[in-house]
XYZ file of C-alpha atoms in Angstrom:
632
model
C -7.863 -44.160 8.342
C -9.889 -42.134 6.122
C -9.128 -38.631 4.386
C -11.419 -36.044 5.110
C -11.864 -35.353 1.541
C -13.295 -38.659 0.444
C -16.821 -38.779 -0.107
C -16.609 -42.974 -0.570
C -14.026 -45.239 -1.651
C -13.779 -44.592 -4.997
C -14.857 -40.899 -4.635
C -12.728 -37.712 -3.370
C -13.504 -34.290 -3.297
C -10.895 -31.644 -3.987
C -11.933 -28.498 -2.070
C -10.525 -25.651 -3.775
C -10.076 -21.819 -3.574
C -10.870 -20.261 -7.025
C -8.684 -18.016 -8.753
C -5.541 -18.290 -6.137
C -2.136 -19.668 -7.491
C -0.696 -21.039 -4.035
C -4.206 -23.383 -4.422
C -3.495 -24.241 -7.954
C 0.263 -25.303 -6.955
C -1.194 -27.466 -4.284
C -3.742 -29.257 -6.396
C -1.080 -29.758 -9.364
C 0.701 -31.184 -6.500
C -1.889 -33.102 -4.887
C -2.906 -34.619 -8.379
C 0.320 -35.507 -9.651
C 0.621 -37.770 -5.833
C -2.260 -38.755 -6.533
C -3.040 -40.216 -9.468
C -6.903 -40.848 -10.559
C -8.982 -42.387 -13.623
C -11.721 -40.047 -13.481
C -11.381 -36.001 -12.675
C -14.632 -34.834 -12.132
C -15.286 -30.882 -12.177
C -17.882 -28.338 -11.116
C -18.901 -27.237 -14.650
C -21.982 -27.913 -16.846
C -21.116 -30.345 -19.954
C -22.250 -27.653 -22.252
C -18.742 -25.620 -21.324
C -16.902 -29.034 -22.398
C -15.602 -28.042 -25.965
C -14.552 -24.505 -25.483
C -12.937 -25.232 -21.962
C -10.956 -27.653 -22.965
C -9.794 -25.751 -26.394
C -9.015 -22.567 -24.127
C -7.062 -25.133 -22.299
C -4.971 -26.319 -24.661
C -4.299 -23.566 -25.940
C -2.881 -22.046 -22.503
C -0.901 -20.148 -21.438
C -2.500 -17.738 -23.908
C -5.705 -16.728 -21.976
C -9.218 -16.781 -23.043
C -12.682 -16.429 -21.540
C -15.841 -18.803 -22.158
C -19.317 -17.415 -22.184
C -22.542 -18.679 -22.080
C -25.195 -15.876 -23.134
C -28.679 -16.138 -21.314
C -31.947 -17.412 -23.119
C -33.586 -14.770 -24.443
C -37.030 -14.312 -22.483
C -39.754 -14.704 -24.970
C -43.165 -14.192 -23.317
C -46.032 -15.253 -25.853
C -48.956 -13.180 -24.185
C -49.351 -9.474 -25.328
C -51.468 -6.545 -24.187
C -52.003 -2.825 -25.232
C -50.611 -1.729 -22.656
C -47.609 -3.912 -22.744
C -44.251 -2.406 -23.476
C -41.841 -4.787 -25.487
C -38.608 -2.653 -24.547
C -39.143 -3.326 -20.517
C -38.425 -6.712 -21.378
C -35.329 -5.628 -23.558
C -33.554 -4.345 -21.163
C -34.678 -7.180 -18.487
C -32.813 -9.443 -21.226
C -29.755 -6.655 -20.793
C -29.582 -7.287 -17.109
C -29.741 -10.704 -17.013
C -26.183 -11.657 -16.305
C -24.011 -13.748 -18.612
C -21.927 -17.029 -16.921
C -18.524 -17.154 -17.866
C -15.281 -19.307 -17.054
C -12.002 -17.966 -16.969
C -9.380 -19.989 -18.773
C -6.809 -18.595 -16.363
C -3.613 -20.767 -15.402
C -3.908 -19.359 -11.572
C -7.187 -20.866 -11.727
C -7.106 -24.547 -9.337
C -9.934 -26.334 -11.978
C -8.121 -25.116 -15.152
C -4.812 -26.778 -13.487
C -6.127 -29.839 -12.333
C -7.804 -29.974 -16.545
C -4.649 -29.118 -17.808
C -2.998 -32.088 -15.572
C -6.083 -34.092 -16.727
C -5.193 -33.955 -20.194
C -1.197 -33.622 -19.879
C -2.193 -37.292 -18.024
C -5.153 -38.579 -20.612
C -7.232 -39.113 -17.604
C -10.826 -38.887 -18.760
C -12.998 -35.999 -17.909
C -16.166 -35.078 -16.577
C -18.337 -32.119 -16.438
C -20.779 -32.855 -13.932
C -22.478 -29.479 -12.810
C -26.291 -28.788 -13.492
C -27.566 -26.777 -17.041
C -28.264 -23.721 -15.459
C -29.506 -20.409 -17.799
C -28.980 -17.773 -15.169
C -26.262 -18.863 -12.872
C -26.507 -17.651 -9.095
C -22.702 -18.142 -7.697
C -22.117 -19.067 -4.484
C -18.903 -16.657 -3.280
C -17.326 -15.389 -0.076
C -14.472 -13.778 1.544
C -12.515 -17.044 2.109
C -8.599 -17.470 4.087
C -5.957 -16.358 1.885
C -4.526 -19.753 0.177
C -0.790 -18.568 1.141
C -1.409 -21.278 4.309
C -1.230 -24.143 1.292
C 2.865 -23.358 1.213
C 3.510 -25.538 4.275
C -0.061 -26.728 5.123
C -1.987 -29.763 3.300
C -5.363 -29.607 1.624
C -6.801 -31.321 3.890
C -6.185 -29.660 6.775
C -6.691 -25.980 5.208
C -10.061 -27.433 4.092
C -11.350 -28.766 7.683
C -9.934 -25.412 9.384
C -11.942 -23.300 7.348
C -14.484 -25.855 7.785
C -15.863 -23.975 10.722
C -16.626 -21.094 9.479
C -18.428 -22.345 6.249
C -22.496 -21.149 6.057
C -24.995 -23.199 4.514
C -26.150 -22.161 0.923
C -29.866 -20.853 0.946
C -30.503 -20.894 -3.420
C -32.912 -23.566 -4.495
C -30.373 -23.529 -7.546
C -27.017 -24.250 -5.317
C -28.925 -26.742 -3.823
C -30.134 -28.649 -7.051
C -26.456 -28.146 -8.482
C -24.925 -29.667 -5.385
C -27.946 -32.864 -6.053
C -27.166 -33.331 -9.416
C -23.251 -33.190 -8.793
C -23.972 -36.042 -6.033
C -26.245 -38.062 -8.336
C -23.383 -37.552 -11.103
C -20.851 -39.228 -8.769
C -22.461 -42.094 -8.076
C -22.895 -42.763 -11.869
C -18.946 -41.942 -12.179
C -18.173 -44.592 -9.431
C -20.019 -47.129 -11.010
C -17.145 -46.683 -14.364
C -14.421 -45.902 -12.218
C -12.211 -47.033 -9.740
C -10.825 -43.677 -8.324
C -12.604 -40.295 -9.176
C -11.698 -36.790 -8.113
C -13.893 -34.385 -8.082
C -12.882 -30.639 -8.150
C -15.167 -27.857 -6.728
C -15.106 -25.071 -4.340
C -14.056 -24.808 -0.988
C -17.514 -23.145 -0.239
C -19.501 -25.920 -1.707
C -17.437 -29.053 -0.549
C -19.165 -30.073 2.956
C -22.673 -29.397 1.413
C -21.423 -31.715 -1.484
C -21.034 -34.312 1.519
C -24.362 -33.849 2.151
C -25.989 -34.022 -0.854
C -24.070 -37.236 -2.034
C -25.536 -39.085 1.497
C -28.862 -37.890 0.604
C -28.816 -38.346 -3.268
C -32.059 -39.630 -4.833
C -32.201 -41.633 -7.851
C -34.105 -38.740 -9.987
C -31.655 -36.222 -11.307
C -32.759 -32.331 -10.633
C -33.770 -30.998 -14.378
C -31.606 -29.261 -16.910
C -32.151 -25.472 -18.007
C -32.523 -24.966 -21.753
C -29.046 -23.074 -22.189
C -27.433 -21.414 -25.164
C -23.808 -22.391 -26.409
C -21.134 -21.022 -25.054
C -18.741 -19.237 -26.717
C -14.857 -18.322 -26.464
C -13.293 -15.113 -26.892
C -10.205 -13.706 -26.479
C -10.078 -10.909 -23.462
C -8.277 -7.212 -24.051
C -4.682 -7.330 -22.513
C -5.839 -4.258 -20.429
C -8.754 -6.383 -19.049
C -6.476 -9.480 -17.663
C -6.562 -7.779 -14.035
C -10.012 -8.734 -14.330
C -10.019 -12.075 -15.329
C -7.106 -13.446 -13.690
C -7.244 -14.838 -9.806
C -3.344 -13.451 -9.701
C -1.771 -10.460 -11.053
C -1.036 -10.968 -14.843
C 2.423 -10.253 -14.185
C 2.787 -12.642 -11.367
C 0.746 -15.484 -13.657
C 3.349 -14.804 -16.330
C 5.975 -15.956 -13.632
C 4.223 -18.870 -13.135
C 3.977 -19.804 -16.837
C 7.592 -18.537 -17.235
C 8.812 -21.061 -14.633
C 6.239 -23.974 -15.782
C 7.944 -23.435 -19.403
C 11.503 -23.370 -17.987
C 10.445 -26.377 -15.145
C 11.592 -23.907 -12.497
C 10.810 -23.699 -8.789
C 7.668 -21.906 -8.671
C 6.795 -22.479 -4.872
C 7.460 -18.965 -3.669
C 6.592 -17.246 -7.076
C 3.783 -15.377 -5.138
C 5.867 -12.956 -2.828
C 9.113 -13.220 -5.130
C 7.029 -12.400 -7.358
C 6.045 -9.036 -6.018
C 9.760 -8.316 -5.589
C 10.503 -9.051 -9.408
C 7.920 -6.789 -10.184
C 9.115 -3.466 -8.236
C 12.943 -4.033 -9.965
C 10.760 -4.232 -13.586
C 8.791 -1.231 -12.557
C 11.975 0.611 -11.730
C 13.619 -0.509 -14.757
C 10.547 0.929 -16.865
C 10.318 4.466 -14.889
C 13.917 4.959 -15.302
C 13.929 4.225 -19.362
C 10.523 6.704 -19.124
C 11.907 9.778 -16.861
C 15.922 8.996 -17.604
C 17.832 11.443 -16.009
C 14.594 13.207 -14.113
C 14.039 9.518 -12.312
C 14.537 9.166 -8.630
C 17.142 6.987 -7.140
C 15.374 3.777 -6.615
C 18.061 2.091 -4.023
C 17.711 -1.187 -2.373
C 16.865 0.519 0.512
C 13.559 1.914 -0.779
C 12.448 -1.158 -2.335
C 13.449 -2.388 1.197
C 11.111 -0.254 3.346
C 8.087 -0.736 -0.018
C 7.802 -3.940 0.562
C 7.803 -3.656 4.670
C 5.308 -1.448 3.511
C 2.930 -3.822 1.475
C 3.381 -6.346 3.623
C 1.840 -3.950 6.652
C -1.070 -2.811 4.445
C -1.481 -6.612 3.387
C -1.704 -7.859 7.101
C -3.999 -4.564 7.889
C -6.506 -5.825 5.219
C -6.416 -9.110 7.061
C -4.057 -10.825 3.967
C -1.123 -12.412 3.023
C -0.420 -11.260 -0.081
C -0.889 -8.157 -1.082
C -4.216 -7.091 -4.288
C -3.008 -4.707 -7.053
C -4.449 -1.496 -4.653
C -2.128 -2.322 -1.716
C 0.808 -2.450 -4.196
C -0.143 0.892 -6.121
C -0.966 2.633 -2.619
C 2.592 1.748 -0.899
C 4.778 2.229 -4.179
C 2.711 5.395 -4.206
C 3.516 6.788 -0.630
C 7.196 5.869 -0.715
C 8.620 6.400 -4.509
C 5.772 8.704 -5.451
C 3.250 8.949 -8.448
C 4.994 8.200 -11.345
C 6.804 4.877 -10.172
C 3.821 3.920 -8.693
C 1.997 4.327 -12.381
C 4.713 2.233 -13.635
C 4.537 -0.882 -11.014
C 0.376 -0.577 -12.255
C 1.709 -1.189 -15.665
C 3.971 -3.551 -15.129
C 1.667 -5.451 -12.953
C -0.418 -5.436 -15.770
C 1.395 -7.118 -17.956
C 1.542 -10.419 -18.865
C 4.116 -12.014 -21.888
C 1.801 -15.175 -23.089
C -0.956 -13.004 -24.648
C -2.305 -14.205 -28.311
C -5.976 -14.005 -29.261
C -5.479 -17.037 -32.275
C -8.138 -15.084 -34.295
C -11.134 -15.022 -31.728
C -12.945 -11.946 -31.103
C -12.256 -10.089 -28.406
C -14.050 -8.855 -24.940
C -12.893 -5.836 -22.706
C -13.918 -7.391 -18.772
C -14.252 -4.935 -15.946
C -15.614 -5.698 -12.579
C -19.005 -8.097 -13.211
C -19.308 -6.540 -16.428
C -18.047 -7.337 -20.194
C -18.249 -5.514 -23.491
C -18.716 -7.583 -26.098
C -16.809 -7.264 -29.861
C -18.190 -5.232 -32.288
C -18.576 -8.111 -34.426
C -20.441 -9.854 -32.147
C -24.289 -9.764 -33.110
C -24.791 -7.281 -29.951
C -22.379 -4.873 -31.309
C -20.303 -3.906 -28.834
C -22.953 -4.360 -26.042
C -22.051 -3.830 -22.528
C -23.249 -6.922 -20.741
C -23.617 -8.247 -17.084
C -21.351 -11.476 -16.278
C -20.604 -13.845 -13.431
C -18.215 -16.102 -12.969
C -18.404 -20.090 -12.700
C -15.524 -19.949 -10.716
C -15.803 -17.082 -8.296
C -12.326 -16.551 -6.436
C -12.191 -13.455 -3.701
C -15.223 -10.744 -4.066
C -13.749 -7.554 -5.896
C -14.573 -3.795 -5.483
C -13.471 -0.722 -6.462
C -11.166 1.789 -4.354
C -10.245 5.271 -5.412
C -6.316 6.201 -5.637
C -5.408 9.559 -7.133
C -2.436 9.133 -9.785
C -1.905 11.671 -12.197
C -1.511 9.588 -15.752
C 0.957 11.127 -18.912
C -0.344 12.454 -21.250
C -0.594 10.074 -24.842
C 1.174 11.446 -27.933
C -2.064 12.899 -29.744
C -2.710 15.099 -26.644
C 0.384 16.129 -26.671
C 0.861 16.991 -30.330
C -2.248 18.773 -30.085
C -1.023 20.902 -26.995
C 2.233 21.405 -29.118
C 0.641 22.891 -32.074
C -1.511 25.054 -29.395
C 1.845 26.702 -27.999
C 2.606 30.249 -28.359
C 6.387 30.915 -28.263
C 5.767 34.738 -27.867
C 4.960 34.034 -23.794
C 6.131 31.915 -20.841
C 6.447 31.624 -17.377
C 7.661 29.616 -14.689
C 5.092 27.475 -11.792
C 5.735 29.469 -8.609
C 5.789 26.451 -6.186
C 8.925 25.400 -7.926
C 10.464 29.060 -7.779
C 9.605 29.137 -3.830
C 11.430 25.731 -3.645
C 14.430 26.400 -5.646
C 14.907 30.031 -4.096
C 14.644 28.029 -0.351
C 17.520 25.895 -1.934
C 19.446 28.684 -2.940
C 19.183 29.891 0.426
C 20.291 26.452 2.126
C 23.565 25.912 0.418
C 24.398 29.760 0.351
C 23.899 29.196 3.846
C 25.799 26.312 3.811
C 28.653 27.912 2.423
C 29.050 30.401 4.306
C 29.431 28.465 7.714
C 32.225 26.524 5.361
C 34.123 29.871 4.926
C 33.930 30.572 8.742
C 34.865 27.106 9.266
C 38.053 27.842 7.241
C 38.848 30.560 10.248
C 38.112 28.158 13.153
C 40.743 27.712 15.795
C 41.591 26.011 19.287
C 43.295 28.078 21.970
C 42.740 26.753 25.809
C 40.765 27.350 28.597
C 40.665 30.282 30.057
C 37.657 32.209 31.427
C 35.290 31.187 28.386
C 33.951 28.105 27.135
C 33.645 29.954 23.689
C 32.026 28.034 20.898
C 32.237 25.018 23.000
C 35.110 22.368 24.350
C 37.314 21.019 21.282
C 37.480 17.216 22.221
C 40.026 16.078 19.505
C 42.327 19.102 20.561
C 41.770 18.366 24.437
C 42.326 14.589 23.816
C 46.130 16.036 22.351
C 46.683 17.498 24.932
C 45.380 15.038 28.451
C 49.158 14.707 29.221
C 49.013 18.247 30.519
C 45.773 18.403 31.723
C 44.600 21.514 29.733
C 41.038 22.265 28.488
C 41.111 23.580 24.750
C 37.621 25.539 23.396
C 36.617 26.062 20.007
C 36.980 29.318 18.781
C 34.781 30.486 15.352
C 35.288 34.120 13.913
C 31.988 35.198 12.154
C 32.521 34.718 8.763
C 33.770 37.982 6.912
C 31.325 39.306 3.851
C 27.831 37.762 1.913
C 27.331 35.703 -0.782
C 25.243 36.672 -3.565
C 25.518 34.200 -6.005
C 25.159 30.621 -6.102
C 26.181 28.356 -8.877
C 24.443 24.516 -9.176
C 25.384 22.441 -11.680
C 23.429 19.055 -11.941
C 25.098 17.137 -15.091
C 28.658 17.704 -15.202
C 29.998 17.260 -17.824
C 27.358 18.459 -19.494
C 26.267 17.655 -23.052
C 24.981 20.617 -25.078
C 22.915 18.395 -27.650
C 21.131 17.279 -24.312
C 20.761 20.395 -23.146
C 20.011 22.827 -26.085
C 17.263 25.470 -23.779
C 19.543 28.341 -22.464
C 18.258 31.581 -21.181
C 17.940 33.948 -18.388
C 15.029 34.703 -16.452
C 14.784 38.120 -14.599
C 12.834 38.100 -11.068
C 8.821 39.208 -10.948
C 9.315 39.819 -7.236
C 12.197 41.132 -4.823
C 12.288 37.239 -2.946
C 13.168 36.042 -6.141
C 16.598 35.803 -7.820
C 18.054 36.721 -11.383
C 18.493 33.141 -12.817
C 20.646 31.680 -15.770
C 20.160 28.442 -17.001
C 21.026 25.070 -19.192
C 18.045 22.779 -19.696
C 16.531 19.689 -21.756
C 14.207 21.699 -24.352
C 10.683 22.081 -22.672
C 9.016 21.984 -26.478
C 10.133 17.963 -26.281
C 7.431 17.296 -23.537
C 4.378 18.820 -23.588
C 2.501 17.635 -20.129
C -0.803 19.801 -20.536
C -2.291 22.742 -22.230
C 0.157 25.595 -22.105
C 2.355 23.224 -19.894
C 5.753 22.069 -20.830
C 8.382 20.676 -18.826
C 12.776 20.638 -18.994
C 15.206 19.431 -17.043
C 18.009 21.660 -15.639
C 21.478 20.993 -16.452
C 23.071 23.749 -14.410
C 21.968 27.122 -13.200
C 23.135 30.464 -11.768
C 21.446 32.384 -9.220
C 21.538 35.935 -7.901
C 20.226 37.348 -5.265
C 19.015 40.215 -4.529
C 18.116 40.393 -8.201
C 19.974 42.599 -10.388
C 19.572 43.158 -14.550
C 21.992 41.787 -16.326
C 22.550 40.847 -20.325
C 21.503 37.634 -20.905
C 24.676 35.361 -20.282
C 24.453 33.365 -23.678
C 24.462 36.589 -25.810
C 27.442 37.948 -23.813
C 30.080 38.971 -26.509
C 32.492 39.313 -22.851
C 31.984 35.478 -22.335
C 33.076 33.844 -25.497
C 36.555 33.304 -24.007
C 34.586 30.119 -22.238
C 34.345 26.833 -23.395
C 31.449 24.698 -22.285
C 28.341 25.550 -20.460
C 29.588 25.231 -17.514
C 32.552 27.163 -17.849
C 29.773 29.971 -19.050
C 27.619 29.841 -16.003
C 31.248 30.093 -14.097
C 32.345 33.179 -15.714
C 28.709 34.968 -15.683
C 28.895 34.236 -11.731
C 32.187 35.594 -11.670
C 31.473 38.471 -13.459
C 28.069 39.700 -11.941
C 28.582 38.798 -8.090
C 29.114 41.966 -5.754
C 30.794 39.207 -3.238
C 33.664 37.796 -3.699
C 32.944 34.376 -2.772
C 30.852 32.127 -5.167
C 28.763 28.868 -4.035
C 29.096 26.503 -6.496
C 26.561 23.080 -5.958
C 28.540 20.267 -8.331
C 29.316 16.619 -8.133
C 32.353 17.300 -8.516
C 35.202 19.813 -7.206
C 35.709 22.818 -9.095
C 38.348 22.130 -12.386
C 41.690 23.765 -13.187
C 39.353 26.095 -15.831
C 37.102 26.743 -13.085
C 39.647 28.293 -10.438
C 41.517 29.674 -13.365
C 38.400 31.557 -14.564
C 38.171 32.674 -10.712
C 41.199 33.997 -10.360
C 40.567 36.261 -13.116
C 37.605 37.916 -11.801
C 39.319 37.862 -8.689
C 36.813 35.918 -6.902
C 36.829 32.439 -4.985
C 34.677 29.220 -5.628
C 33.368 27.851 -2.031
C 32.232 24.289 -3.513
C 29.714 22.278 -1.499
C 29.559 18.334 -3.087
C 26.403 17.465 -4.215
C 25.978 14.646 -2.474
C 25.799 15.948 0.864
C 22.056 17.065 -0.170
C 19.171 14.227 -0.601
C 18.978 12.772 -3.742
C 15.233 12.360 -4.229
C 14.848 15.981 -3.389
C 17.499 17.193 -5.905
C 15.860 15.202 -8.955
C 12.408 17.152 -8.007
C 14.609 20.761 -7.732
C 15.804 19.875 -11.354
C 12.187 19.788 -13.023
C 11.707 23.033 -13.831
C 7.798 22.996 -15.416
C 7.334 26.175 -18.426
C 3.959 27.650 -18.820
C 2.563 29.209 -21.727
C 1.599 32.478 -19.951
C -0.277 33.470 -16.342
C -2.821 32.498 -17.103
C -2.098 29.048 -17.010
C -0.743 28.849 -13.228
C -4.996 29.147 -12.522
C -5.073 25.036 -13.410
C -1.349 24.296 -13.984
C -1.243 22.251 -10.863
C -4.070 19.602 -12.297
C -0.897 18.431 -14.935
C 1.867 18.679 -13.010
C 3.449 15.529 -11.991
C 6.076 14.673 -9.692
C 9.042 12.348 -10.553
């Protein structure tokens, strides 16, 4: 019975899906079962020599160009104008070919010459290449599916090429093969999925003339910016460095593509918590548990597999927010094999390169197209606001006047509706403290007390709840954050005085703001503990108190200020931990009582947003303040 894929008996055609890795796996696969003495692929022989050095040279990446003829038109007129056809020369795209290990032909070449099977180029010279690309099936199927069948499923849905040039290509890659299986005994030839039944064609019809060569330039090689590989890879550069990781180590690289993903959300969490320490959000399993449900949603939405770089940045985004989501970008970006071995090097965006400035163009922006055209790209728009580099922020540093400052007022309104929250909190603890059980009489009271009317079924007796109202107010509220708290770490301590009646008199312990400048006249600190009191009275500020010094610690100061400025006689203190022997004993002394709420009972991600506490160099700055502020 014969395969599908074989074009005669000594001929078969490997249909491939540029620029996927599951498609590269399954032709290193495919090749290695079965052997050839001929691999045949869909490039012109002028890309021979710099192909196969940017092979060999893998897994450090590299690009190979071929720069258009330059249009030289002999006739001239007065009215002509010479720089029209400049900048028709500009336009003209250049042809390149990725040297990218995700890529199926640069795996089957580097099996090729792992093997010492001789090689063939057998595409047409072509000056201006016209691709021949389309949104093609996702090449996850080739996990548990063989090439042939993926190839005659999507068979179907193949269209016919309409370019005289695809057409003479396909002609002269036919009339190439039946030189090739006049030498050889077995020859595979590599080309695109898109091109493959039209190849079929072409080899029945052959004629004996080959179609003529374009006069072409050399090609030449260059090494490609580090921030560019997104564009040049099929895969995302960190996901290729897994699968040069695990080709190095002879790991199992079968499932590389989704694990893949997963290994790259515990390294982007590892970065953002080594970037915000203490400011980072808990990143739990859970989280990364209901990301990656996420991507995987998004990925089936978009009618994929596996998820693109946007439908990882747009999930990390909406669940861990803007600043691990920056990170995973990085770290997808990122790729461990890069070395340029001296060549010049390119910066690639979508169809467009900028050449070296030591290239005779001098740092010319050019067109480019691939040889090897995987899935079409565009760009999408996703808000993420960036940090700042170190010469902004030096710059914004030396701008600083420490005469004036000022908090954001978003963050007062949300720390002030904290306040209120666990002040409120603690005062249904102090009524709870009063609660008793007395039975049934004529009132259900504050409702039936199960556990107490469980004691007592023997009897048969209904026992209510019964809760006094609590007894007094609370007008100050103690959080502390970092306990024990370090006061190298936290060096900032001052007290702020209210600009309004909703807000309170606050006391404070923080990271010093001058450390991180985040915009003009925008600085940002970290709170290590705080003291709040509301309504707002004027006190002396709590770190100049002579009356305090008795304390030791800055905790054990924010205690004693509490205990010496609340009107109430009940404190809420916010901590970790319960209150310490020195706490209560400070209490007693002031004759007041410490209500303690743990801190855990609140949600984590919202208490590492309440501790970024943003300093602005004046009024004036809350006008644009918001365009710099980041969340955690």
């Amino acid at each position: 019975m014969h395969s599908p894929l074989e074009l005669s008996e000594r001929i078969t055609c490997l249909p491939v899906v540029h620029g996927s890795g599951h498609c590269a796996l399954a032709v290193r696969k495919w090749l290695l079962n079965h052997p050839c003495d001929c691999l045949a692929v869909g490039l012109p022989d002028s890309f021979r020599e710099a192909v196969l050095d940017g092979v060999e040279q893998l897994p450090s990446p590299s690009i190979v160009m071929q720069r258009p003829s330059p249009n030289y038109d002999l006739s001239w007129s007065p009215g002509s104008d010479a720089s029209e056809d400049d900048e028709d020369d500009a336009q003209t795209p250049w042809s390149y070919v990725p040297i990218d290990p995700c890529q199926p032909t640069i795996m089957a070449l580097r099996i090729a010459l792992g093997e010492h099977w001789p090689i063939e180029f057998c595409d047409l010279e072509t000056d201006v290449f016209q691709p021949v690309a389309s949104a093609m099936p996702d090449a996850y199927a080739l996990r548990t599916v063989p090439i042939e069948r993926f190839a005659t499923a999507v068979l179907p849905s193949l269209t016919k090429p309409y370019q005289e040039q695809t057409w003479n290509r396909l002609y002269y890659m036919a009339w190439k093969l039946r030189q090739l299986e006049r030498r050889f005994s077995h020859v595979v030839m590599v080309c695109s999925i898109l091109e493959w039944p039209w190849l079929h064609q072409a080899y029945r019809h052959a004629s004996h003339d080959p179609p003529a060569h374009d006069s072409v330039q050399r090609p030449d090689r260059y090494a490609v910016n580090p921030n560019s590989l997104l564009f040049l890879f099929g895969e995302l550069p960190f996901v290729t460095g897994l699968y040069e990781r695990s080709r190095a180590e002879l790991g199992d690289d079968e499932n590389l593509a989704i694990d893949g993903v997963k290994q790259l959300l515990v390294s982007a969490r590892s970065s953002y918590r080594q970037d915000l320490g203490k400011r980072a959000r808990n990143i739990t399993p859970l989280l990364l548990s209901q990301c990656l449900k996420y991507i995987r949603n998004q990925s089936l939405l978009e009618h994929r597999m596996t998820p693109d770089m946007y439908t990882i940045a747009v999930s990390t985004q909406q669940i861990m927010g803007d600043q691990y989501a920056i990170h995973a970008i990085e770290t997808a970006r990122n790729y461990p094999f890069h070395e340029d071995y001296g060549l010049p090097q390119i910066s690639l965006a979508i169809d467009q390169a900028r050449l070296p400035e030591t290239a005779p163009d001098n740092g010319e922006t050019v067109s480019v197209v691939s040889r090897l055209p995987g899935q079409p790209m565009s760009w999408r728009s996703l808000e993420l606001r960036r940090k700042p580099d170190r010469q902004e922020q030096d710059r914004w540093r030396m701008q600083w006047d420490p005469h004036s400052q000022c908090s954001w007022p978003p963050e007062d309104n949300l720390i002030e509706s904290f306040r209120t929250r666990v002040v409120d909190r603690a005062r249904a603890l102090i009524g709870a403290d009063l609660a008793r059980s007395e039975k049934f009489s004529t009132s259900f009271k504050d409702g039936i007390d199960i556990r107490e009317t469980l004691r007592h079924w023997y009897d048969g007796d209904i026992y209510v709840k019964v809760m006094p109202p609590s007894v007094g107010t609370i007008d100050c509220c103690v959080m502390l954050f970092d306990t024990p708290a370090d006061p190298q770490e936290y060096p900032w301590r001052t007290t702020w005085f209210a600009e309004h009646a909703e807000e309170s008199t606050l006391a404070f312990f923080a990271t010093n703001f001058a450390d991180e400048v985040i915009g003009p006249g925008i600085a940002l600190a970290t709170y290590g503990g705080a003291m709040f009191l509301f309504p707002p009275v004027a006190i002396r500020d709590i770190w100049q108190d002579p009356s305090l010094e008795f304390t030791n610690g800055l905790e054990e100061r924010l205690i004693a200020a509490a205990c010496k400025h609340a009107r109430e006689r009940q404190i809420a203190l916010l901590s970790p931990k319960p209150p310490t022997a020195n706490f209560r004993r400070i209490a007693r002394k002031f004759q007041r009582h410490l209500v303690h709420l743990p801190l855990s009972h609140f949600n984590d991600a919202m208490i590492q947003q309440l501790r970024m506490v943003h300093v602005l160099n004046g009024h004036q700055v809350r006008s644009y303040a918001e365009h710099f502020i980041r969340k955690a």
